[in-house]
Short mmCIF file of C-alpha atoms in Angstrom, two decimals:
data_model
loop_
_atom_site.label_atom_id
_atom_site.label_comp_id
_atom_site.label_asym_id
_atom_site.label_seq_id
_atom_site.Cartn_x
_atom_site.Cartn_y
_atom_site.Cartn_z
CA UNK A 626 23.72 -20.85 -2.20
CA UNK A 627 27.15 -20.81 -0.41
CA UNK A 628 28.21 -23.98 0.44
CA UNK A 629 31.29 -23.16 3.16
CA UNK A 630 32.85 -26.13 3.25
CA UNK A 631 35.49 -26.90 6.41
CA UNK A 632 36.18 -30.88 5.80
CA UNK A 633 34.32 -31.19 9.65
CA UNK A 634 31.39 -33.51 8.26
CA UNK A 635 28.15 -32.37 7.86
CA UNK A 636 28.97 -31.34 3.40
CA UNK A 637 29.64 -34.92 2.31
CA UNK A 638 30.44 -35.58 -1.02
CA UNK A 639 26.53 -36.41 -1.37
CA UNK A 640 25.38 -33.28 0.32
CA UNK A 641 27.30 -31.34 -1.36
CA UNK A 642 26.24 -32.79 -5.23
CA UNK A 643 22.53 -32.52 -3.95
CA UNK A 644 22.96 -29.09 -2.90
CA UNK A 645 24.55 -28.10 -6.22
CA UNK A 646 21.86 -30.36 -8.43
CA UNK A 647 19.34 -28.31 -6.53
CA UNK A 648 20.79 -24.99 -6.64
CA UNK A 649 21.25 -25.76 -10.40
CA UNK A 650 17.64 -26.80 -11.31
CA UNK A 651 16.19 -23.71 -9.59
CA UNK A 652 18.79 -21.48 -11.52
CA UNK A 653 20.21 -20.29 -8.26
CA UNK A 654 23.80 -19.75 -8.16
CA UNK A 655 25.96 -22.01 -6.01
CA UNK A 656 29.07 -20.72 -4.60
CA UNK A 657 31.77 -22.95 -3.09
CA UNK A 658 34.51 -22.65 -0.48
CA UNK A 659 36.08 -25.68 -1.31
CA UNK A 660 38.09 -28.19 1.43
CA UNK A 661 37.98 -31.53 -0.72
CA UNK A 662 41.16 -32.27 -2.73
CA UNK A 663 38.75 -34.20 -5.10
CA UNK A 664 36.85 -31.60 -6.93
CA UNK A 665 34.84 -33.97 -8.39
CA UNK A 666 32.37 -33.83 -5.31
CA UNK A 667 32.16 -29.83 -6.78
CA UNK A 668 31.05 -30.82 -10.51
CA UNK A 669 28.33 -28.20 -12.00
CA UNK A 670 28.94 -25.06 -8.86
CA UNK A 671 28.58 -21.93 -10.23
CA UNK A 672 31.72 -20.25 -8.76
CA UNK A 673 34.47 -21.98 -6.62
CA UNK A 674 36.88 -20.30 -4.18
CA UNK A 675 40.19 -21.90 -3.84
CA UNK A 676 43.06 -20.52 -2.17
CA UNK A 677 46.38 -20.87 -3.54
CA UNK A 678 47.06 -24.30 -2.35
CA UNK A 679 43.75 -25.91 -2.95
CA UNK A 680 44.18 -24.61 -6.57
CA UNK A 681 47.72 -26.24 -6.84
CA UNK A 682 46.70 -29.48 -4.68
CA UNK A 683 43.29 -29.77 -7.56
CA UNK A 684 45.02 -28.84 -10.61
CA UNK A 685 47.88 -32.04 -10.22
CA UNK A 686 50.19 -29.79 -8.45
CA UNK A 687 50.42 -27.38 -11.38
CA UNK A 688 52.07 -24.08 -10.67
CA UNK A 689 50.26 -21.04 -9.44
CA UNK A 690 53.17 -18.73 -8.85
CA UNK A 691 52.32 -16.09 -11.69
CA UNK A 692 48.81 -14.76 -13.36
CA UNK A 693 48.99 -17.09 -16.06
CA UNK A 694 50.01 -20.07 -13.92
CA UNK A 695 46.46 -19.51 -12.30
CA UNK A 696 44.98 -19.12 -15.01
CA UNK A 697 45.97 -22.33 -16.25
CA UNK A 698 45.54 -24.12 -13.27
CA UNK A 699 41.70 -22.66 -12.75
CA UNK A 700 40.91 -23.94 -16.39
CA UNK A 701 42.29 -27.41 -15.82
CA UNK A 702 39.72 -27.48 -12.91
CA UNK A 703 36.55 -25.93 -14.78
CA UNK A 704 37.38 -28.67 -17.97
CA UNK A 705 37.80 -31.83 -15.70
CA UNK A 706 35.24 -30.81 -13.33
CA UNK A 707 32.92 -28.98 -15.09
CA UNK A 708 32.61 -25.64 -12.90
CA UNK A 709 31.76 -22.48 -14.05
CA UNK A 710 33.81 -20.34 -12.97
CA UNK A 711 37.04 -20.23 -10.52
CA UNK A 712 37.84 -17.60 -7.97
CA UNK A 713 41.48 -17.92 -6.81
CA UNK A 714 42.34 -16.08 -3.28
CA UNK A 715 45.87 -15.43 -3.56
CA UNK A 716 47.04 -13.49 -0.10
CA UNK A 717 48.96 -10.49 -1.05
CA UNK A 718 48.51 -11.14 -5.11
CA UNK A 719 44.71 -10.23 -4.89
CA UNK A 720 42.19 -12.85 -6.96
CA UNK A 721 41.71 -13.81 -9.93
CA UNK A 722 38.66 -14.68 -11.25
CA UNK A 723 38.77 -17.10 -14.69
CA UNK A 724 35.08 -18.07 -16.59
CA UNK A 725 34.39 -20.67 -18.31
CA UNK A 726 33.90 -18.13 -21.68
CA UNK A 727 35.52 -14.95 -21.66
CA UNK A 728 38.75 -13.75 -20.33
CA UNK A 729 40.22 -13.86 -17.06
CA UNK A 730 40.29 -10.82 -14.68
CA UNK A 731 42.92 -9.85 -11.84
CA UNK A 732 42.79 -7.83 -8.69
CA UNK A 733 45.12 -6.82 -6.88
CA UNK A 734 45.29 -6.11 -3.02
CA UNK A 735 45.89 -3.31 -1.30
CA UNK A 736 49.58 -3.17 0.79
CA UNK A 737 47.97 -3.60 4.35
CA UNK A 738 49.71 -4.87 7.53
CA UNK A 739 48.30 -8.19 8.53
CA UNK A 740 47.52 -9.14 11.99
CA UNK A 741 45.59 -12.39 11.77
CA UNK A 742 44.33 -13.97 9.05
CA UNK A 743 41.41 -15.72 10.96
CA UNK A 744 38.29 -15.72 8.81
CA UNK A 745 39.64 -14.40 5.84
CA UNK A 746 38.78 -16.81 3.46
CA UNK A 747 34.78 -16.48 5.12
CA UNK A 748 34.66 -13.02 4.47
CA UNK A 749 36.02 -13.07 0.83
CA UNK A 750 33.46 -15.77 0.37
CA UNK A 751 30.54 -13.77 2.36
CA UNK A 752 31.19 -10.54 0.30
CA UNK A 753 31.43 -12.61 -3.39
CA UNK A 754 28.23 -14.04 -2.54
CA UNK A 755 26.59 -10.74 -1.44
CA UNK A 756 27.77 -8.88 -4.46
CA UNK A 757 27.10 -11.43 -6.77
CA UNK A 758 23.71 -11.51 -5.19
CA UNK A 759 23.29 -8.33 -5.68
CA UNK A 760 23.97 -8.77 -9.27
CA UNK A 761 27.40 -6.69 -9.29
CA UNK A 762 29.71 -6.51 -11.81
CA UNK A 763 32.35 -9.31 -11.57
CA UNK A 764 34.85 -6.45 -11.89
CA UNK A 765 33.51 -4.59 -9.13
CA UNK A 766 32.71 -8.37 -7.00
CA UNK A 767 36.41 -8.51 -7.20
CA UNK A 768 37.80 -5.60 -6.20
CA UNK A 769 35.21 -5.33 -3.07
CA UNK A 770 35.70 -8.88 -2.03
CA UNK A 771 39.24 -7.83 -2.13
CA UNK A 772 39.36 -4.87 0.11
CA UNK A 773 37.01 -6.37 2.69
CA UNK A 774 39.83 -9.70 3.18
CA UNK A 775 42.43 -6.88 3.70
CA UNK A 776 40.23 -4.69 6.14
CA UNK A 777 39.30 -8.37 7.79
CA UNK A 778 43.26 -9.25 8.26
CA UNK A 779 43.95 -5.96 9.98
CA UNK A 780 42.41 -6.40 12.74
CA UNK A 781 43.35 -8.56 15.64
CA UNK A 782 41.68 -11.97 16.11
CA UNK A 783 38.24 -13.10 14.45
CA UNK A 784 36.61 -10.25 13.07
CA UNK A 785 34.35 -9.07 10.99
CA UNK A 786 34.03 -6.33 8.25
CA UNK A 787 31.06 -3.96 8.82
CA UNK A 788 29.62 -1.95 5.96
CA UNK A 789 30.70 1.47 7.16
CA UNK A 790 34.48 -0.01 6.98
CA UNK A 791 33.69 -0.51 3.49
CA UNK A 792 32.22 2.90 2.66
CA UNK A 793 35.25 4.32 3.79
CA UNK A 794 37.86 2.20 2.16
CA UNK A 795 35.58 2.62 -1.19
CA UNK A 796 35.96 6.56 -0.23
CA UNK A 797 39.15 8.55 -1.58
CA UNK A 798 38.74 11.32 1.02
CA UNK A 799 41.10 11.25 4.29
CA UNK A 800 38.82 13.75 6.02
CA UNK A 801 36.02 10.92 5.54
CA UNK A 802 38.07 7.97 6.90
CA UNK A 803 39.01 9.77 9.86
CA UNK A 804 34.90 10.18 10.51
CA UNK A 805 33.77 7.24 12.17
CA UNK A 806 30.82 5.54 14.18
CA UNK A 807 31.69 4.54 18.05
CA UNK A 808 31.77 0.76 16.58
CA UNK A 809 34.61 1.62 14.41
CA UNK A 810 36.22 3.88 16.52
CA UNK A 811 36.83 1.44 19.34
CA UNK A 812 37.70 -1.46 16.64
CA UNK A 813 40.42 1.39 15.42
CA UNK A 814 41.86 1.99 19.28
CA UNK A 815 42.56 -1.63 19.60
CA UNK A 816 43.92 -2.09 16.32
CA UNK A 817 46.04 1.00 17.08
CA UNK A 818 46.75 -0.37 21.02
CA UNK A 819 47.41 -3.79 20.02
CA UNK A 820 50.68 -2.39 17.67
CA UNK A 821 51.88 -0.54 20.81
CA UNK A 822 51.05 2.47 20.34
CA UNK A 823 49.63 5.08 22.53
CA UNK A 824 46.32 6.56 21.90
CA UNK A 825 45.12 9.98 23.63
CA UNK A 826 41.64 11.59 23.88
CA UNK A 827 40.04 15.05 23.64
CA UNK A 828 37.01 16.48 22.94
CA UNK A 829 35.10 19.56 22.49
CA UNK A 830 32.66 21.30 20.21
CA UNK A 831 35.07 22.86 17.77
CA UNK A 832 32.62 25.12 16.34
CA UNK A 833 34.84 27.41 14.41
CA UNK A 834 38.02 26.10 14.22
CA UNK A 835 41.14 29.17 15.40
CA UNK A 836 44.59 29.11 16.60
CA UNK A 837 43.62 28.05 20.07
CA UNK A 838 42.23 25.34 18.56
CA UNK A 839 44.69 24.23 16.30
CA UNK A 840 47.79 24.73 18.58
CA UNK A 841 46.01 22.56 21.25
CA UNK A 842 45.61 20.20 19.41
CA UNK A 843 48.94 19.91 17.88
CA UNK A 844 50.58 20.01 21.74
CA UNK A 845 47.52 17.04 22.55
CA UNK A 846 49.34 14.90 20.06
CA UNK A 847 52.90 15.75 21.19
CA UNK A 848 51.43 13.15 24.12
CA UNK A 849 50.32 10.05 22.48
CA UNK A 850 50.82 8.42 18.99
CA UNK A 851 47.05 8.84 17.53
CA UNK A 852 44.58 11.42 18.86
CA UNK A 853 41.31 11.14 18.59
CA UNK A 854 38.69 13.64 19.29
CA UNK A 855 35.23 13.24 20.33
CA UNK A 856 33.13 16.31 18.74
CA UNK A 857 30.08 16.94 20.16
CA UNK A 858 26.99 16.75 17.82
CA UNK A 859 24.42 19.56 16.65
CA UNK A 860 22.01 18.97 19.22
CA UNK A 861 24.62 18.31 22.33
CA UNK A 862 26.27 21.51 21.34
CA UNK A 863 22.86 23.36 21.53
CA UNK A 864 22.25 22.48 24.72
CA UNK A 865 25.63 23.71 26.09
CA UNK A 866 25.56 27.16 24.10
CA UNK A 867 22.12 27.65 23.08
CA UNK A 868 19.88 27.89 19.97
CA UNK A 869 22.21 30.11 18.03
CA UNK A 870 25.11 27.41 17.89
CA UNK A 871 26.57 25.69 16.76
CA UNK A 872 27.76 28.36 13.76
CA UNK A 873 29.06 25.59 11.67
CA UNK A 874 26.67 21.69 11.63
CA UNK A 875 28.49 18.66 12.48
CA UNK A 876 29.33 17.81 9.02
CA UNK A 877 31.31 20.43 8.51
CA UNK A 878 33.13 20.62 11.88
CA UNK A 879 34.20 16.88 11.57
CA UNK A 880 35.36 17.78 7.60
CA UNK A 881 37.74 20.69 9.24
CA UNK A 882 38.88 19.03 12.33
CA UNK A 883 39.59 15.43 10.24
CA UNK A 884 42.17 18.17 7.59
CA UNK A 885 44.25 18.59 10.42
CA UNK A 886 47.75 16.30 10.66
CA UNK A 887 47.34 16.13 14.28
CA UNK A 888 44.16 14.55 14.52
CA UNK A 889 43.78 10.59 13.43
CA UNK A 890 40.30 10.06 14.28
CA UNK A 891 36.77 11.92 14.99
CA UNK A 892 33.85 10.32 16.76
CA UNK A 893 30.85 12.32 17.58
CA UNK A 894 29.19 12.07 21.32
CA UNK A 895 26.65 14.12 23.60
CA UNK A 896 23.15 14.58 24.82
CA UNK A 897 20.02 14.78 22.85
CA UNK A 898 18.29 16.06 25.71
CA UNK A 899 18.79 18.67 28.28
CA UNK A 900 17.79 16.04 31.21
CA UNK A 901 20.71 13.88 29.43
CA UNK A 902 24.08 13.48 30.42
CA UNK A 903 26.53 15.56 27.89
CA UNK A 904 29.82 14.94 29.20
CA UNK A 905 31.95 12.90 27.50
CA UNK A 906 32.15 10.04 30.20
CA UNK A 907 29.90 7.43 27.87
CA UNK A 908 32.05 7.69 24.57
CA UNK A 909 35.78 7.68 26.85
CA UNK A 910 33.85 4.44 28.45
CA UNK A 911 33.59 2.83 25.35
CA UNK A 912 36.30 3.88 23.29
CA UNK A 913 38.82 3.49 26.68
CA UNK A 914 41.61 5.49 25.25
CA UNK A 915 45.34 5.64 27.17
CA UNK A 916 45.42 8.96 28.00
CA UNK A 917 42.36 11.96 28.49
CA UNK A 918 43.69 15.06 27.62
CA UNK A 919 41.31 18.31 28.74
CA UNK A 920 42.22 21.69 28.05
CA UNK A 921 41.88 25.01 31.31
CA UNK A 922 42.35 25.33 34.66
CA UNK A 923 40.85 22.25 35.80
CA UNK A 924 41.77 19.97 38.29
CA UNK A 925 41.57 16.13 37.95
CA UNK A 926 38.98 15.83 40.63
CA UNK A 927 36.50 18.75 38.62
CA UNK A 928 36.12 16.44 35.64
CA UNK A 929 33.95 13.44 36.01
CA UNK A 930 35.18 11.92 32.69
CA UNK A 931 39.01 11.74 34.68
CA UNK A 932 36.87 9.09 36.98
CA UNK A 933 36.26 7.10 33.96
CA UNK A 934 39.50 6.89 32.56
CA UNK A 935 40.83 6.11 35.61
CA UNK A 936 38.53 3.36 36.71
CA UNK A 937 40.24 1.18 33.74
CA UNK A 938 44.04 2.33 34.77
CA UNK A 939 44.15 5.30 31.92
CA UNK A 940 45.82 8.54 32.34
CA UNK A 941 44.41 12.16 32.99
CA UNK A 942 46.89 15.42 31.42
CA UNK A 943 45.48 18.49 31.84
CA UNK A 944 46.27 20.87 29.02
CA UNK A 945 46.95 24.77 29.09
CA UNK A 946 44.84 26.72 27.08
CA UNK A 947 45.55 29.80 24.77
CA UNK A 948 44.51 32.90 25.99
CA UNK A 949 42.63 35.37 23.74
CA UNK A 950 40.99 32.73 21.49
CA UNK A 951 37.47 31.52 21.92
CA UNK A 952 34.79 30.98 18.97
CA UNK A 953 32.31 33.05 21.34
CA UNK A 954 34.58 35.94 21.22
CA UNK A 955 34.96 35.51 17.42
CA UNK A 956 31.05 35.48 16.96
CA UNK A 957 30.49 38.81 18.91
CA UNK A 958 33.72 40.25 16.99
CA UNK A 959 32.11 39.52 13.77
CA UNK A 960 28.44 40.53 14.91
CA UNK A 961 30.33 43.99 16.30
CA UNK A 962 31.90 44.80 12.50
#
């Protein structure tokens, strides 16, 4: 039972002890974002979430400036008002999370740059309650609660934290990280847009990745401050090249491309279908990057996808390529020897 409570009205002080009484008969745990300086109204919740100045406002202005000033502070609470257990938010000193029996635990947050702290608190709360649901380890409860808040903060107005944004902050692999769903990927362009920065756009198939490849790339991001490149899939790159490609899945293309210093961010796009459209023009629509860069001799008016980008006021570079290099030509090299 979470009980999210903003001081609006509708969790009076007798709502809120019926809710709890219930909870509490039924054995269900009861988990409290608390708004009411009088904890009283909170007597018998399994875990309450305080922030650092509901904590100091409950506990008689106590101090809450080190571990074992919250500490303190959360025990005076669970004593007088007979909670279980405390959960102090803390902004950039983690949580802490003090029992009734046993010993206190910390967790610390990760250094993060804040953008808006809207919803924080409901997120910390929504993950504690999921994880604790879930029947977690309070250890673990902690230390996820506490990367979702600083995933939630990073981001620009109210947001939320999805599940794949957690699987990859769990993850201790850059080339995974850079990997990400369309969702993501456009949540990561604004984040990246709203600190002024500059964000360009490329895609191809990348099958086996040369020195054409890697010295385009490296030029792409001389133009913009974070590249990302959309990589077709396995089936859109069998429709463009046939049944023998690609040499190399998706997996492992994405895994190569994401090692590379000049590349910030990998999003796979195409056609599932042959009757389907397998240019690029849906992802570049969604994702809206500043700046399309395409690599040939191509004109702007050849490339439908330069129509997109320009419809929302982006920019079109077209790229020279390196001569010599071409996965093809390394295929029929290979199949020659």
């Amino acid at each position: 039972l979470v009980l999210s409570d903003y001081g609006k009205g509708l969790l009076t002080p007798h709502l809120i002890k019926r809710l709890i009484a219930i909870a509490k008969k039924h054995k269900v745990p009861s988990l409290v974002d608390p708004k009411h300086k009088d904890f009283t109204v909170y007597k018998g919740a399994t875990f309450i979430t305080p922030n650092k100045k509901e904590l100091q406002e409950a506990a008689e202005n106590m101090s809450v400036s080190t571990d074992a000033d919250v500490e303190n502070a959360a025990k005076f609470l669970i004593k007088k008002y007979g909670i279980e257990n405390v959960i102090a938010t803390r902004s950039e000193d983690g949580m802490s999370f003090i029992p009734k029996r046993g010993e206190a635990l910390h967790s610390r947050t990760q250094t993060i740059a804040v953008y808006d702290v809207s919803g924080a608190g409901d997120t910390v709360v929504a993950v504690l309650a999921a994880s604790i649901g879930a029947k977690g380890g309070i250890d673990n409860v902690l230390s996820l609660a506490n990367k979702a808040g600083a995933i939630v903060v990073s981001k620009p107005g109210t947001a939320v934290v999805t599940q794949e944004e957690l699987k990859e902050n769990l993850s201790v692999s850059t080339q995974d990280k850079k990997l990400k769903p369309k969702e993501d990927a456009r949540e990561q362009i604004l984040k990246w847009q709203a600190e002024g920065l500059k964000v360009g756009f490329t895609n191809g198939c990348f099958d086996i990745l040369h020195h054409g490849h890697v010295t385009y790339l490296e030029d792409a991001k001389k133009k913009c401050d974070r590249l990302v490149v959309g990589l077709n899939h396995d089936q859109s790159v069998r429709i463009l090249k046939g049944p023998t490609r690609p040499v190399n899945d998706q997996e492992a293309r994405a895994s190569v491309l994401s090692a590379l210093s000049s590349v910030d961010a990998v999003v796979f796009f195409g056609a599932t279908k042959e009757s389907q459209d397998n240019t690029p023009c849906d992802i570049i629509d969604f994702l809206k990057p500043d700046i399309l860069m395409k690599g040939g001799d191509y004109t702007v008016d050849d490339l439908p996808e330069a129509k997109v980008v320009q419809s929302y006021g982006g920019q079109v570079e077209i790229m020279p390529l390196y001569e010599g290099y071409s996965t093809t030509n390394i295929i029929n090299k290979a199949a020659a020897e």
